[in-house]
Structures are given as structure tokens and as C-alpha cells.
């Protein structure tokens, strides 16, 4: 069945492996942003959150590797009611997607000139 599903999925796309790998990388970046922005955390568990986000992305199709880093010093817990909600400008992420003969490295970084958490393709092979 798994081979049949791959053939069926491939039949839905009207592009080459390189273009589809870029598409898949974009989905992964959007997942990081839209699934996890708003997540509450504090400095104590920021490492756990980074690992959780990366591991969630790694189970998606065609992902070879994923790394997530959250800006430190933004989640100090001063009292019972103190925590930080994750925002896009706190996230640095890298995802590598491999599909067929193509490999795409997608990155999310806060761009200070743009004032925006930019997602972009850093490398295609």
C-alpha cells in the first residue's frame, strides 16, 4: 500500500521533483509558524519546545532534517502568572526536504530590515 499511495500522490502534481520539494518545504515552514505561534512557554522549557517543534516537522513527508531555535531571554517566569507566548520573530528554523533527486533547504529567520519573520529557500540541489 505505501508504494501505491506514493504513486497516487505523485499523479496529483504537475511539476518536477525540484518544484515539488520547494512546495513541500513551504508547507513545513507554514506549519512551524501557524501551528506553534501562540504556544505558551517560559525560559525553563524553551529547549523542550524547540525539540517538540522540530520533531513534529520531522514526521511530515519528505523531511530529512529540521532544527528550531527560539530566541532566549524572552520567557522568564517571574511568578505564577508569568509566561511568554511564542511569536514569529522569536523563531529560527531550518528544514531540509528531499524528494526524488531534489533537496531543498528552507529557512525561517526574523529579518530586521523587513521587520518580518521571513521564510525562504536557502539552497536547492
mmCIF file of C-alpha atoms in Angstrom:
data_model
loop_
_atom_site.group_PDB
_atom_site.id
_atom_site.type_symbol
_atom_site.label_atom_id
_atom_site.label_comp_id
_atom_site.label_asym_id
_atom_site.label_seq_id
_atom_site.Cartn_x
_atom_site.Cartn_y
_atom_site.Cartn_z
ATOM 1 C CA UNK A 1 0.000 0.000 0.000
ATOM 2 C CA UNK A 2 2.717 2.627 0.791
ATOM 3 C CA UNK A 3 4.101 2.429 -2.760
ATOM 4 C CA UNK A 4 0.598 2.786 -4.171
ATOM 5 C CA UNK A 5 -0.014 5.903 -2.065
ATOM 6 C CA UNK A 6 3.208 7.488 -3.326
ATOM 7 C CA UNK A 7 2.254 6.816 -6.947
ATOM 8 C CA UNK A 8 -1.222 8.187 -6.338
ATOM 9 C CA UNK A 9 0.165 11.336 -4.659
ATOM 10 C CA UNK A 10 2.703 11.817 -7.479
ATOM 11 C CA UNK A 11 -0.125 11.712 -10.034
ATOM 12 C CA UNK A 12 -1.683 14.818 -8.460
ATOM 13 C CA UNK A 13 1.302 17.073 -9.131
ATOM 14 C CA UNK A 14 2.084 18.777 -12.436
ATOM 15 C CA UNK A 15 5.658 19.754 -11.614
ATOM 16 C CA UNK A 16 9.118 18.250 -11.311
ATOM 17 C CA UNK A 17 10.751 16.939 -8.116
ATOM 18 C CA UNK A 18 12.608 20.200 -7.535
ATOM 19 C CA UNK A 19 9.434 22.302 -7.723
ATOM 20 C CA UNK A 20 7.514 19.873 -5.548
ATOM 21 C CA UNK A 21 10.323 19.803 -2.955
ATOM 22 C CA UNK A 22 10.089 23.616 -2.757
ATOM 23 C CA UNK A 23 6.313 23.321 -2.327
ATOM 24 C CA UNK A 24 6.762 20.741 0.439
ATOM 25 C CA UNK A 25 9.351 22.923 2.191
ATOM 26 C CA UNK A 26 6.899 25.836 2.137
ATOM 27 C CA UNK A 27 4.262 23.678 3.786
ATOM 28 C CA UNK A 28 6.697 22.759 6.554
ATOM 29 C CA UNK A 29 7.638 26.403 7.199
ATOM 30 C CA UNK A 30 3.981 27.427 7.332
ATOM 31 C CA UNK A 31 3.297 24.588 9.758
ATOM 32 C CA UNK A 32 6.006 25.805 12.117
ATOM 33 C CA UNK A 33 4.639 29.324 12.045
ATOM 34 C CA UNK A 34 0.898 28.771 12.055
ATOM 35 C CA UNK A 35 0.787 25.690 14.273
ATOM 36 C CA UNK A 36 3.101 26.901 17.043
ATOM 37 C CA UNK A 37 2.854 30.711 17.213
ATOM 38 C CA UNK A 38 0.895 31.463 20.360
ATOM 39 C CA UNK A 39 2.281 28.487 22.285
ATOM 40 C CA UNK A 40 2.922 29.448 25.910
ATOM 41 C CA UNK A 41 6.433 28.809 27.262
ATOM 42 C CA UNK A 42 8.976 30.042 29.760
ATOM 43 C CA UNK A 43 12.773 30.010 29.836
ATOM 44 C CA UNK A 44 12.716 26.725 31.761
ATOM 45 C CA UNK A 45 11.030 24.767 28.942
ATOM 46 C CA UNK A 46 12.182 26.598 25.799
ATOM 47 C CA UNK A 47 14.540 23.722 24.887
ATOM 48 C CA UNK A 48 11.663 21.269 25.125
ATOM 49 C CA UNK A 49 9.545 23.477 22.866
ATOM 50 C CA UNK A 50 12.343 23.740 20.270
ATOM 51 C CA UNK A 51 12.739 19.959 20.238
ATOM 52 C CA UNK A 52 8.972 19.375 20.066
ATOM 53 C CA UNK A 53 8.529 21.682 17.080
ATOM 54 C CA UNK A 54 11.460 20.092 15.218
ATOM 55 C CA UNK A 55 10.280 16.553 15.967
ATOM 56 C CA UNK A 56 6.730 17.367 14.804
ATOM 57 C CA UNK A 57 8.064 18.664 11.497
ATOM 58 C CA UNK A 58 10.331 15.620 11.036
ATOM 59 C CA UNK A 59 7.341 13.259 10.865
ATOM 60 C CA UNK A 60 5.908 15.064 7.844
ATOM 61 C CA UNK A 61 6.513 13.645 4.350
ATOM 62 C CA UNK A 62 9.930 14.117 2.737
ATOM 63 C CA UNK A 63 11.596 15.861 5.703
ATOM 64 C CA UNK A 64 15.193 14.740 6.142
ATOM 65 C CA UNK A 65 16.046 17.172 8.944
ATOM 66 C CA UNK A 66 14.572 20.036 10.962
ATOM 67 C CA UNK A 67 16.118 22.377 13.511
ATOM 68 C CA UNK A 68 14.353 25.041 15.559
ATOM 69 C CA UNK A 69 15.812 27.695 17.806
ATOM 70 C CA UNK A 70 13.810 30.121 19.919
ATOM 71 C CA UNK A 71 15.353 33.418 20.974
ATOM 72 C CA UNK A 72 16.478 33.121 24.601
ATOM 73 C CA UNK A 73 15.730 35.559 27.400
ATOM 74 C CA UNK A 74 12.171 36.112 26.320
ATOM 75 C CA UNK A 75 10.358 33.691 28.569
ATOM 76 C CA UNK A 76 11.388 34.377 32.168
ATOM 77 C CA UNK A 77 8.819 33.177 34.692
ATOM 78 C CA UNK A 78 8.713 35.760 37.458
ATOM 79 C CA UNK A 79 5.597 34.443 39.221
ATOM 80 C CA UNK A 80 2.681 32.052 38.834
ATOM 81 C CA UNK A 81 1.099 34.159 36.072
ATOM 82 C CA UNK A 82 4.220 34.871 34.044
ATOM 83 C CA UNK A 83 4.870 33.187 30.727
ATOM 84 C CA UNK A 84 5.545 34.217 27.156
ATOM 85 C CA UNK A 85 3.548 33.358 24.043
ATOM 86 C CA UNK A 86 5.686 32.336 21.092
ATOM 87 C CA UNK A 87 5.735 34.868 18.250
ATOM 88 C CA UNK A 88 7.145 34.553 14.749
ATOM 89 C CA UNK A 89 10.019 36.922 15.430
ATOM 90 C CA UNK A 90 11.351 34.527 18.106
ATOM 91 C CA UNK A 91 11.726 31.533 15.763
ATOM 92 C CA UNK A 92 14.745 30.492 13.720
ATOM 93 C CA UNK A 93 14.037 27.289 11.800
ATOM 94 C CA UNK A 94 15.722 25.230 9.126
ATOM 95 C CA UNK A 95 14.036 22.352 7.299
ATOM 96 C CA UNK A 96 15.620 20.065 4.701
ATOM 97 C CA UNK A 97 13.233 18.313 2.321
ATOM 98 C CA UNK A 98 14.320 15.542 -0.030
ATOM 99 C CA UNK A 99 12.053 14.369 -2.815
ATOM 100 C CA UNK A 100 13.179 12.243 -5.737
ATOM 101 C CA UNK A 101 16.512 13.683 -6.797
ATOM 102 C CA UNK A 102 15.901 17.111 -5.269
ATOM 103 C CA UNK A 103 16.977 18.516 -1.918
ATOM 104 C CA UNK A 104 15.698 21.849 -0.603
ATOM 105 C CA UNK A 105 16.847 23.754 2.467
ATOM 106 C CA UNK A 106 14.201 26.193 3.705
ATOM 107 C CA UNK A 107 14.824 28.745 6.443
ATOM 108 C CA UNK A 108 12.727 30.983 8.664
ATOM 109 C CA UNK A 109 14.511 33.943 10.264
ATOM 110 C CA UNK A 110 13.351 37.269 11.572
ATOM 111 C CA UNK A 111 14.600 39.875 9.097
ATOM 112 C CA UNK A 112 15.245 43.116 10.999
ATOM 113 C CA UNK A 113 15.309 45.228 7.819
ATOM 114 C CA UNK A 114 11.912 43.921 6.770
ATOM 115 C CA UNK A 115 10.571 43.731 10.324
ATOM 116 C CA UNK A 116 9.175 40.335 9.374
ATOM 117 C CA UNK A 117 9.770 36.615 10.064
ATOM 118 C CA UNK A 118 10.831 35.762 6.510
ATOM 119 C CA UNK A 119 10.599 32.217 5.154
ATOM 120 C CA UNK A 120 12.797 31.481 2.156
ATOM 121 C CA UNK A 121 14.634 28.811 0.181
ATOM 122 C CA UNK A 122 18.319 28.941 1.103
ATOM 123 C CA UNK A 123 19.550 26.116 -1.119
ATOM 124 C CA UNK A 124 18.302 23.771 -3.843
ATOM 125 C CA UNK A 125 20.216 20.790 -5.173
#
